[in-house]
Coordinates of C-alpha atoms in Angstrom, one line a residue:
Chain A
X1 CA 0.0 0.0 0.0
X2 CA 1.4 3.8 -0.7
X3 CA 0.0 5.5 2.0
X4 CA 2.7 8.1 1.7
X5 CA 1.4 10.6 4.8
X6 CA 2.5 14.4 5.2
X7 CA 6.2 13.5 5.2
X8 CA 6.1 11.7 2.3
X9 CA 4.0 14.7 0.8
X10 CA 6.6 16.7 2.4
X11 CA 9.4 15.4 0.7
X12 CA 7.5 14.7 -2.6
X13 CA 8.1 19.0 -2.6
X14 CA 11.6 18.9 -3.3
X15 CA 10.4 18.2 -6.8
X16 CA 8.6 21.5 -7.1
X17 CA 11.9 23.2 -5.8
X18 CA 13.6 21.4 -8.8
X19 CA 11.4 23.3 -10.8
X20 CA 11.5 26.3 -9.5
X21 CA 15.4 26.2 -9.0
X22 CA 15.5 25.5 -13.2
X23 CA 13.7 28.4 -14.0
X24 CA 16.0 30.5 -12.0
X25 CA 18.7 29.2 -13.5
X26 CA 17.7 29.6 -17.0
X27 CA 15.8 33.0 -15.9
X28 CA 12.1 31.8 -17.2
X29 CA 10.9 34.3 -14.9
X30 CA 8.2 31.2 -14.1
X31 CA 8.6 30.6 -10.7
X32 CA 5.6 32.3 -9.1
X33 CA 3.5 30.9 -11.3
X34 CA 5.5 27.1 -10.3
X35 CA 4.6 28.3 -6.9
X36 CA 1.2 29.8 -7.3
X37 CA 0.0 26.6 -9.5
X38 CA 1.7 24.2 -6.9
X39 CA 0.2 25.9 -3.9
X40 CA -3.2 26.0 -5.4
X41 CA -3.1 22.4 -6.7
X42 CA -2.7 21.1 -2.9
X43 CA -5.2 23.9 -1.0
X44 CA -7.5 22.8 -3.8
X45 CA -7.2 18.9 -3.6
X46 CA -7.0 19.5 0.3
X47 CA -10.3 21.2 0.5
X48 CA -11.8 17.8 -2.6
X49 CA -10.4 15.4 0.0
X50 CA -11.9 17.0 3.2
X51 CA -15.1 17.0 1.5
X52 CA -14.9 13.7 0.0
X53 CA -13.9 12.3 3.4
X54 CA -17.0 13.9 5.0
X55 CA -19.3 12.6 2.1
X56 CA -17.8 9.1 2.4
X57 CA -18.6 9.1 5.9
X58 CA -21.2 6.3 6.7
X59 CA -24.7 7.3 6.4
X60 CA -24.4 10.6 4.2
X61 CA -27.5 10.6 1.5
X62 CA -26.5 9.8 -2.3
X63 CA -28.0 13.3 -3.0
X64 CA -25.2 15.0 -1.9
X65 CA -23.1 13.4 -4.5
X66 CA -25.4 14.0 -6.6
X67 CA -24.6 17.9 -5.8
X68 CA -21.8 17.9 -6.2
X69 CA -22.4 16.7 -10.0
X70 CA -24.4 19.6 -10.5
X71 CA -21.9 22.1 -9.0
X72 CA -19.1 20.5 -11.4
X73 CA -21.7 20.8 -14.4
X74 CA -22.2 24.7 -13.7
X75 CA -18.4 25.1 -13.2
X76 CA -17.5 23.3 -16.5
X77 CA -20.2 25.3 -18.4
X78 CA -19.1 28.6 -17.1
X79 CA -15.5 27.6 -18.3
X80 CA -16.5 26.7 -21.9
X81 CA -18.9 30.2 -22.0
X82 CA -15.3 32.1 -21.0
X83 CA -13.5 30.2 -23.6
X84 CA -15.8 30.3 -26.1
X85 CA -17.8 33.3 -25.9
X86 CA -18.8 34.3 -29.5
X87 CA -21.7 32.0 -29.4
X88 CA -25.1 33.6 -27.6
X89 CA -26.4 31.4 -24.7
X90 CA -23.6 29.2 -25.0
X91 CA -23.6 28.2 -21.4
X92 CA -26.8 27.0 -20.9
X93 CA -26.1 25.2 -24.0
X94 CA -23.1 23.3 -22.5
X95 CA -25.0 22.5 -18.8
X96 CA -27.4 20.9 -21.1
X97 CA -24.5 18.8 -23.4
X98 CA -22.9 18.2 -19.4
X99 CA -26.2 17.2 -18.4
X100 CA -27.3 15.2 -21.3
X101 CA -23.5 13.5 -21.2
X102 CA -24.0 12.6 -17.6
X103 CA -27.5 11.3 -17.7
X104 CA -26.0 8.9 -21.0
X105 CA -23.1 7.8 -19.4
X106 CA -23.6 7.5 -16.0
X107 CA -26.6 5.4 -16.5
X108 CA -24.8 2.9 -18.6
X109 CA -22.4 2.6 -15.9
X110 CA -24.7 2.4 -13.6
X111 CA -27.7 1.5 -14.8
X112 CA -26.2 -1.5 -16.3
X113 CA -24.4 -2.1 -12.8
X114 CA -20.5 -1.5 -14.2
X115 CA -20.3 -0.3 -10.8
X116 CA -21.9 0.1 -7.6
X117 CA -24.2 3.4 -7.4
X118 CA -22.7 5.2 -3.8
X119 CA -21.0 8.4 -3.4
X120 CA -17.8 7.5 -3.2
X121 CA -17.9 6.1 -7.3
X122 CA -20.5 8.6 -8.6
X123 CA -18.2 11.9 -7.8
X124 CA -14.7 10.6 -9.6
X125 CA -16.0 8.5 -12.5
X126 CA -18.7 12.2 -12.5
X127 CA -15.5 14.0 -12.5
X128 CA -13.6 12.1 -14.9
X129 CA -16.5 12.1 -17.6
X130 CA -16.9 16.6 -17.3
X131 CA -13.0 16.8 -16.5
X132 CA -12.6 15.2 -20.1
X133 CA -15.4 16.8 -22.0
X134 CA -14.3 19.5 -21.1
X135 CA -11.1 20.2 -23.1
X136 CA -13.2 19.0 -26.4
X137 CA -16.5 20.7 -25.7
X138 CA -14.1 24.2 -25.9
X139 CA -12.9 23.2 -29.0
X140 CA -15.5 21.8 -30.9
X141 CA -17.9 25.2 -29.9
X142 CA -14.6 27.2 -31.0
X143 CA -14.2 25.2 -34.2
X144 CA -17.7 25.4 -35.3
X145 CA -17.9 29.2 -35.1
X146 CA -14.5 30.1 -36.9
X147 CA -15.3 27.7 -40.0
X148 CA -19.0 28.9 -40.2
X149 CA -17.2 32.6 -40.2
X150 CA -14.4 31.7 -42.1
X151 CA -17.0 30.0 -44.9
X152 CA -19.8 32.2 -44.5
X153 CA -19.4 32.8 -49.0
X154 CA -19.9 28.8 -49.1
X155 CA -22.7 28.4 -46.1
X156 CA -24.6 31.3 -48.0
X157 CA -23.7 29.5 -51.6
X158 CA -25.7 26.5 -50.2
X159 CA -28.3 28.1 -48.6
X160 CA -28.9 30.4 -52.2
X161 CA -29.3 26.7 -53.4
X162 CA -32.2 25.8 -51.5
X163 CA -30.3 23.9 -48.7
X164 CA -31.9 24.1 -45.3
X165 CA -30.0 25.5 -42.9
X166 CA -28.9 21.7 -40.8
X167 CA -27.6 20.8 -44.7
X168 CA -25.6 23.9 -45.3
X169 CA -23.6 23.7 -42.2
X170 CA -23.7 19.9 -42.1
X171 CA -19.9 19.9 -44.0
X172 CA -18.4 22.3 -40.9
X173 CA -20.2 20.4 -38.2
X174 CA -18.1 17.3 -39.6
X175 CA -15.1 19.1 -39.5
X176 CA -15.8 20.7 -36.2
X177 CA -16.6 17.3 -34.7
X178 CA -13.7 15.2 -36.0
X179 CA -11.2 18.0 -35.1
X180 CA -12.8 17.7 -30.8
X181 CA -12.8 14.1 -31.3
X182 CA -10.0 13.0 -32.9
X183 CA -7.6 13.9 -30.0
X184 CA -9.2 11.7 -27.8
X185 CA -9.5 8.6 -30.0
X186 CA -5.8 8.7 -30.5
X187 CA -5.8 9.1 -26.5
X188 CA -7.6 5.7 -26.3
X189 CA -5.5 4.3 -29.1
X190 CA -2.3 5.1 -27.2
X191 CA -3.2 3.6 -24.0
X192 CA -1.3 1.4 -22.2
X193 CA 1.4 1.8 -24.5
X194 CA 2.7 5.5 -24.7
X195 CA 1.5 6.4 -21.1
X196 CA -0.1 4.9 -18.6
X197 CA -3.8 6.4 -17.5
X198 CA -4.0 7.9 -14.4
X199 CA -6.7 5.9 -12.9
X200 CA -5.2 2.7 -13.2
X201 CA -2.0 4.2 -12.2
X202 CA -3.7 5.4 -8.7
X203 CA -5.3 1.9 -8.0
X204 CA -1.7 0.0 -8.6
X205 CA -0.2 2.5 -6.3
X206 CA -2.7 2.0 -3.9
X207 CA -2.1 -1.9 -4.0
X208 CA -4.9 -2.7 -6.0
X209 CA -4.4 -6.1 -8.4
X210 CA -3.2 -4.7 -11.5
X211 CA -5.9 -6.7 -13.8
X212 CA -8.3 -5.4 -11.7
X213 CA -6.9 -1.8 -11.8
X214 CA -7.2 -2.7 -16.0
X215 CA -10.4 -3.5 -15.9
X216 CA -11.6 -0.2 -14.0
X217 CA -9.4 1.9 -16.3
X218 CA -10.7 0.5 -19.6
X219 CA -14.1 1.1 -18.5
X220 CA -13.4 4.5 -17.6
X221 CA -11.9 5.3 -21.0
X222 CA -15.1 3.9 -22.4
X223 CA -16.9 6.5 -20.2
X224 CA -14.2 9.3 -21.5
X225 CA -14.7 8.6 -25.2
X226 CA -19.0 8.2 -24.7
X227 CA -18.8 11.5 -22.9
X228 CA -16.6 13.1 -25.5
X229 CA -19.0 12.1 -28.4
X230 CA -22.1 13.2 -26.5
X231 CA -20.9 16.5 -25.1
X232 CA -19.5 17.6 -28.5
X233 CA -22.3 16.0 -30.6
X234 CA -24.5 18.4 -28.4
X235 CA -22.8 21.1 -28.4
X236 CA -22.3 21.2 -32.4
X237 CA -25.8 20.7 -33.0
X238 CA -26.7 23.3 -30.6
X239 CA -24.2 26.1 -31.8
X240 CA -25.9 25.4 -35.5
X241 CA -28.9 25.9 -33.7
X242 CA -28.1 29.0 -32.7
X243 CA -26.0 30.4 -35.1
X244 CA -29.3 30.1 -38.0
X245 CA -32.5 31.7 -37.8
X246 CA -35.7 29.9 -38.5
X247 CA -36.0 30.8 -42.2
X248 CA -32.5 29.5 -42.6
X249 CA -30.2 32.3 -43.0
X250 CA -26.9 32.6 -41.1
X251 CA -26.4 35.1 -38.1
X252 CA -23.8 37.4 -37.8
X253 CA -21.3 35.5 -35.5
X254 CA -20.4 37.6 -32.4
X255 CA -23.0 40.3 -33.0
X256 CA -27.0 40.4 -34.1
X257 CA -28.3 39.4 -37.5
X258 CA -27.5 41.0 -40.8
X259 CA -30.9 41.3 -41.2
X260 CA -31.4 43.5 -38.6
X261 CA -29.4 45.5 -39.7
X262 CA -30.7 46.3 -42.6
X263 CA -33.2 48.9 -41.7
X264 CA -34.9 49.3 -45.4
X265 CA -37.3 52.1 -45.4
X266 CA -40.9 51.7 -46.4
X267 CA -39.6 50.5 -49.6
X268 CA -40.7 48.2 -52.2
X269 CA -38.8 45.6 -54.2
X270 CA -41.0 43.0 -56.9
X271 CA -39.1 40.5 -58.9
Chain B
X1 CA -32.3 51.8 -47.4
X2 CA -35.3 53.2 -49.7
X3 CA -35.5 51.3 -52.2
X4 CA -38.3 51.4 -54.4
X5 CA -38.4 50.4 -57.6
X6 CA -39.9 47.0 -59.8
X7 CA -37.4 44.7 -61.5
X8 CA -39.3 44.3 -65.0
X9 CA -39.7 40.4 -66.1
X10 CA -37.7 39.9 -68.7
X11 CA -34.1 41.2 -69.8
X12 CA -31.4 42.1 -68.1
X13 CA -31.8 44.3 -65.3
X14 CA -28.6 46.0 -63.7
X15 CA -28.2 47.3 -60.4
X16 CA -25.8 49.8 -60.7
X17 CA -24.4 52.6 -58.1
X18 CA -21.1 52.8 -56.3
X19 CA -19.5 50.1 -53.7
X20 CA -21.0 50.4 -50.2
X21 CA -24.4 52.3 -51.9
X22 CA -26.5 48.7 -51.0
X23 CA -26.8 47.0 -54.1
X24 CA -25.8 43.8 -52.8
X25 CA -27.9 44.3 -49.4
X26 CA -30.8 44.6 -51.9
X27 CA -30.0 41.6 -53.9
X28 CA -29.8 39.3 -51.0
X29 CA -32.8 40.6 -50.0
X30 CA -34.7 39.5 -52.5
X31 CA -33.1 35.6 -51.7
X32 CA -33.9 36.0 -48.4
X33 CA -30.0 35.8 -47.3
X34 CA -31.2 39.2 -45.4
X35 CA -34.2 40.4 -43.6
X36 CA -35.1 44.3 -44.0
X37 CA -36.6 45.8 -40.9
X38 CA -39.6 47.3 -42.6
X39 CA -40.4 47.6 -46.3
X40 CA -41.5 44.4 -48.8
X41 CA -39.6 42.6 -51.2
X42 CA -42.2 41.0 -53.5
X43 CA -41.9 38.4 -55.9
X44 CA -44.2 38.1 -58.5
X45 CA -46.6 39.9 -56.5
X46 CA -45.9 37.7 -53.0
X47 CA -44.0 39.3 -50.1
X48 CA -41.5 37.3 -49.9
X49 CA -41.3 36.8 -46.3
X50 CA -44.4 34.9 -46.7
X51 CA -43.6 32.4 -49.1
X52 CA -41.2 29.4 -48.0
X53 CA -37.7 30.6 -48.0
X54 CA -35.7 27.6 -49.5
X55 CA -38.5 27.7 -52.0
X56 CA -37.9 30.9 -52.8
X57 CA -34.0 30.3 -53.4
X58 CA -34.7 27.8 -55.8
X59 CA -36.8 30.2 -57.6
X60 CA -34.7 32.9 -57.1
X61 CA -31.1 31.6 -58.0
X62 CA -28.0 33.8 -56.8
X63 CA -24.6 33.5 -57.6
X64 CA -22.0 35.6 -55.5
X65 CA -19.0 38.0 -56.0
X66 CA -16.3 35.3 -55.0
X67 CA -16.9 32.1 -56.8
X68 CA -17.9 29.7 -54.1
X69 CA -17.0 26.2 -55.8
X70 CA -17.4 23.3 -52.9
X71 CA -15.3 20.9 -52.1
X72 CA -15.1 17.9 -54.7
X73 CA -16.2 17.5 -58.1
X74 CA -17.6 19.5 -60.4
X75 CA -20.8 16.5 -60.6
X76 CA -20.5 16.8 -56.4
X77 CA -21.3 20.6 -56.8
X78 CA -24.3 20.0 -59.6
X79 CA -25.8 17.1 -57.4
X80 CA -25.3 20.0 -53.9
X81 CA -28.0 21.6 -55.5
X82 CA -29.9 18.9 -57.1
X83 CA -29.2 15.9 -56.3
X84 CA -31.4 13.7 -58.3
X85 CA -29.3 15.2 -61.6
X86 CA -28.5 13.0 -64.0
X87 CA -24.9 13.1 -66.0
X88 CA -26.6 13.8 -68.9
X89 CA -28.6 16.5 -67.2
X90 CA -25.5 17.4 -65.7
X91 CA -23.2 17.8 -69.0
X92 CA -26.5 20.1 -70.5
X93 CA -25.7 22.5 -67.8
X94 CA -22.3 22.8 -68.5
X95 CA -23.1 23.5 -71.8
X96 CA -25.4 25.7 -71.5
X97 CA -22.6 27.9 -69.3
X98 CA -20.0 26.9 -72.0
X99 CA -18.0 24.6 -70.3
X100 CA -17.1 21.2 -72.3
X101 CA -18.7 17.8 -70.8
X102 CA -14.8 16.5 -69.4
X103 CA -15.4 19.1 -66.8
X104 CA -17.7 17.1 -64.5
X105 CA -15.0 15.3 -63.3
X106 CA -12.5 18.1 -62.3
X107 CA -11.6 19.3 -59.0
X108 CA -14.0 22.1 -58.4
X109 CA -11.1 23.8 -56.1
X110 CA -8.5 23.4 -58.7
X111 CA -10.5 25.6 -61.7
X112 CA -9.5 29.1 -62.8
X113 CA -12.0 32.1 -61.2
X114 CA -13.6 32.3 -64.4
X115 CA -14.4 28.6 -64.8
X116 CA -15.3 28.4 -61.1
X117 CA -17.8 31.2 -61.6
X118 CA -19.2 29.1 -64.3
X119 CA -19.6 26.0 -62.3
X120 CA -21.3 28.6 -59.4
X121 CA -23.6 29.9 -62.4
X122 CA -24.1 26.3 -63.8
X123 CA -25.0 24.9 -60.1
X124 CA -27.7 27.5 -59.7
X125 CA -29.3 26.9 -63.2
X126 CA -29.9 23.3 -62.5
X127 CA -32.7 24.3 -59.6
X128 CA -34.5 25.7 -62.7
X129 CA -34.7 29.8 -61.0
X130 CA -37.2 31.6 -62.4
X131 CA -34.7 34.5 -62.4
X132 CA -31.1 34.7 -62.0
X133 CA -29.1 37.0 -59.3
X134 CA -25.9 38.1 -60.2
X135 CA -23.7 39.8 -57.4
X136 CA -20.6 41.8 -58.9
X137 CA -20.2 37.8 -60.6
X138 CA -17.3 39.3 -62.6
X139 CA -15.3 41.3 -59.9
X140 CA -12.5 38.4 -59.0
X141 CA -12.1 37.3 -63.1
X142 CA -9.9 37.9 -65.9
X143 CA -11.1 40.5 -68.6
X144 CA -11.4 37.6 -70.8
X145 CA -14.2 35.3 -68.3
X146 CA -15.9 38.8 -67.5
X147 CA -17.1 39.2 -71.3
X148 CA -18.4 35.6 -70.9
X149 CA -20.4 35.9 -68.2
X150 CA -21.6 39.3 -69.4
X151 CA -22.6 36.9 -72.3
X152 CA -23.8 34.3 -70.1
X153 CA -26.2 36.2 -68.4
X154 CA -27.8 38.0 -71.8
X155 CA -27.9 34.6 -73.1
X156 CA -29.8 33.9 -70.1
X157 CA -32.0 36.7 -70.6
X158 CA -32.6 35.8 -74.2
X159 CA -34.1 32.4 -73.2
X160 CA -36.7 33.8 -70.4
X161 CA -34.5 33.7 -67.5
X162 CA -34.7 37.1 -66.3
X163 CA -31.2 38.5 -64.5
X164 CA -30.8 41.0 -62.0
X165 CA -26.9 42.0 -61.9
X166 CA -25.1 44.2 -59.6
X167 CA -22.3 46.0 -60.7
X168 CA -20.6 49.5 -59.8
X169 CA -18.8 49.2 -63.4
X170 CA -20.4 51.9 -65.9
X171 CA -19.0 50.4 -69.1
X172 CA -20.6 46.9 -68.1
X173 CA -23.7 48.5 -67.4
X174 CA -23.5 50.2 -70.4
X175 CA -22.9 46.6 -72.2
X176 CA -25.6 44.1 -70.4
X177 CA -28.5 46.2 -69.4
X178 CA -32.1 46.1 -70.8
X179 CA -32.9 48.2 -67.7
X180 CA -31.6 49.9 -64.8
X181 CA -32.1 50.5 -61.3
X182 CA -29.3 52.9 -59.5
X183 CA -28.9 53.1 -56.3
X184 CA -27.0 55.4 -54.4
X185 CA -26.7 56.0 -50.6
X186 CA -29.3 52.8 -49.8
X187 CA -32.1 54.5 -52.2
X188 CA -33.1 53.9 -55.7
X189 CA -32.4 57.0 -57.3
X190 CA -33.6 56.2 -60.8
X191 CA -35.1 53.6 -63.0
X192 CA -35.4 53.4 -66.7
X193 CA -33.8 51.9 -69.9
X194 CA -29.9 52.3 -70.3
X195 CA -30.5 54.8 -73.2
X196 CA -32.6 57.4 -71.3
X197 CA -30.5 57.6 -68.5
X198 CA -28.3 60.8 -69.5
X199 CA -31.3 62.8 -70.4
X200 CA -33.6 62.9 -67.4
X201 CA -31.7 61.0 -64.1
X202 CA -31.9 63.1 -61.5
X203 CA -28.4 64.9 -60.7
X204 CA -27.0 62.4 -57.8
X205 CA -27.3 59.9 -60.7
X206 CA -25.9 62.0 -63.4
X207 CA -23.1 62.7 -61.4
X208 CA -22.5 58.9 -61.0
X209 CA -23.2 57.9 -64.3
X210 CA -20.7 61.0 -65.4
X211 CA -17.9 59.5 -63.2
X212 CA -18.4 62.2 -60.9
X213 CA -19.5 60.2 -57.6
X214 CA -18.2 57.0 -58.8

């Protein structure tokens, strides 16, 4: 077992001192930041595992957990509506792909009975699923809106053609959608072999049978790359959503309609 | 904008005035790309914003300043906008925008302006429009593709496809027009046939058409 205690933690500190003393050295001018990111890292795991260890305690109702899923929700869609601001609305758009991700996931797993439903699986496997997203759900929403600004001649061509709108942007929603998810295929391709996954890496340190700690890492990959497909998928088809009106024209990304601003006067126009 | 003025139903009806005077605003209005806050656009006597808009695009076909070609073949951009066309239907359009039938297999990326613009004009004719759009078509082309599709689009005319083309060039109005509208400053500042437009335009338009405001 690795039960390491605050010595060991301690000690384990002399690394970030390594880092610190390299950036002197080669004057990166980083080492607040080393410090700051170092110090923040453990107040911010302190305060998770204080938590956790009050939530594990015997007794404590499954809603709580269940809580804490929603708080992690509304954090992660604040964070994608900072990083990806152009589209309106965009972070009620990513609690809903969060939400819908979880419900998807989460019910396989348990719903199927992968694991046991208590607190002390929902929050991690919770937190690995939106942790993951959450990289992809930035860059598919960011993807989406540069090529359907970038292309706005070609969307327009195809909508001149008749298209509907979900045709015309269909080509870019491909393209925005393999770009998220690419990265995170060749993630699950790689495992095992380039690096090995944190999960399982945690349970082997912890003394867990290292089949064992296999199995529970392939399965959470599996949750990774569900959650990945269902947040993105959402997200694209949302964005497209919103970045059309109802009579199919495209909206000026990152301000109001071209329509609207138009502002013909009481004139006529016959074909 | 105040625009107000008819697009007759035949010939070839330019648009003329200078850049940034909402010709092309006006254009995409009438394809429902844009919205205006108050006025009509009608079509045939409809308001346009009552009839169904991708309806209305096929009836009203545009083709844009920058040729737009899509990615694949020339037969992959035909079959974007219908895709139930047949290769022989296919090779007819190409024809009828003078482009030979070994075409349908090129690159649509890899084609000259010209030619793309050709595709772009070919791709909207096979939705059958009941007029024809034509944004500053010539603007990105050598001089050489701009005669043709001054030529395409009288050709056009000829056969009952009415055209609406946009241009801020006075020697190409002077060239395609059976009628024109210019606009100046988002209003319509005088209609009539190309020949009368010396004698009685108003004096904004005189001074455009004279070079003056151009």
């Amino acid at each position: 077992m690795s039960d390491i205690g605050w010595a060991g933690l301690g000690l384990s500190l002399v690394l970030v001192v390594v880092a610190v003393l390299l950036s002197l050295w080669r004057h990166l001018g980083l080492e607040r930041g080393i410090v700051w990111a170092s110090t923040r890292a453990l107040a911010q795991l302190l305060a998770v595992g204080l938590l956790l260890q009050v939530l594990l305690e015997p007794g404590v109702s499954i809603w709580w957990g269940w809580l804490w899923v929603a708080v992690m929700v509304v954090v992660a869609s604040i964070t994608v509506s900072r990083r990806a601001p152009a589209v309106p609305g965009i972070v009620w758009l990513a609690g809903l792909a969060f939400t819908g991700s979880a419900v998807l996931t989460l019910g396989v797993l348990f719903g199927l009975g992968v694991f046991d439903l208590d607190i002390r699986t929902l929050i991690p496997l919770a937190g690995l699923m939106i942790g993951n997203s959450l990289a992809a759900t930035v860059l598919v929403s960011r993807r989406l809106v540069t090529e359907l600004d970038d292309k706005r001649d070609e969307v327009e061509a195809r909508l001149a053609l008749g298209q509907p709108a979900a045709a015309a942007a269909q080509p870019y929603l491909v393209e925005g959608l393999r770009t998220a998810l690419t990265p995170q295929i060749e993630t699950t391709k790689a495992v095992g072999l380039i690096a090995l996954p944190g999960a399982m890496t945690g349970l082997i340190l912890a003394g867990v049978d290292p089949i064992d700690a296999v199995q529970v890492q392939a399965a959470v990959m599996f949750l990774v790359l569900g959650s990945v497909a269902t947040t993105t998928t959402v997200m694209a088809l949302g964005i497209r959503r919103r970045l059309f009106t109802v009579d199919h024209r495209l909206l000026q990304i990152g301000g109001p309609a071209r329509g609207q601003q138009v502002g013909e006067k009481d004139g006529e126009k016959r074909v | 904008m105040d625009a107000t003025g008819d697009v007759p139903e035949g010939g070839v009806t330019v648009i003329v005035g200078p850049s940034g005077s909402g010709k092309s605003t006006l254009l995409r209005c009438c394809n429902r790309l844009e919205v205006p806050d108050r006025g009509t656009v009608r079509f045939r006597g409809s308001d346009v914003t009552t009839l169904d808009p991708l309806t209305l695009r096929r009836r009203v076909g545009m083709v844009f300043q920058r040729p737009t070609p899509f990615a694949g073949t020339v037969r992959d951009n035909l079959q974007i906008a219908e895709p139930a066309l047949t290769d022989h239907a296919a090779v007819l359009a190409l024809e009828r925008v003078g482009l030979a039938p070994p075409f349908l297999d090129r690159d649509a990326r890899e084609l000259s302006g010209g030619e793309a613009q050709r595709i772009c004009l070919a791709r909207t004719l096979v939705t059958r429009p009941e007029v024809v759009l034509m944004d500053e078509v010539t603007s990105s082309v050598d001089p050489a593709a701009r005669l043709a599709l001054e030529g395409l689009a009288s050709g056009l005319a000829a056969v009952d496809v009415p055209v609406v083309w946009v241009t801020h060039d006075l020697d190409q109005m002077r060239r395609v027009a059976d009628h024109v509208l210019v606009v100046i400053g988002g209003r319509v500042v005088h209609a009539g046939p190309p020949g009368r437009l010396g004698s009685d335009a108003p004096d904004e338009a005189q001074q455009f058409l004279t070079g003056e405001a151009a």
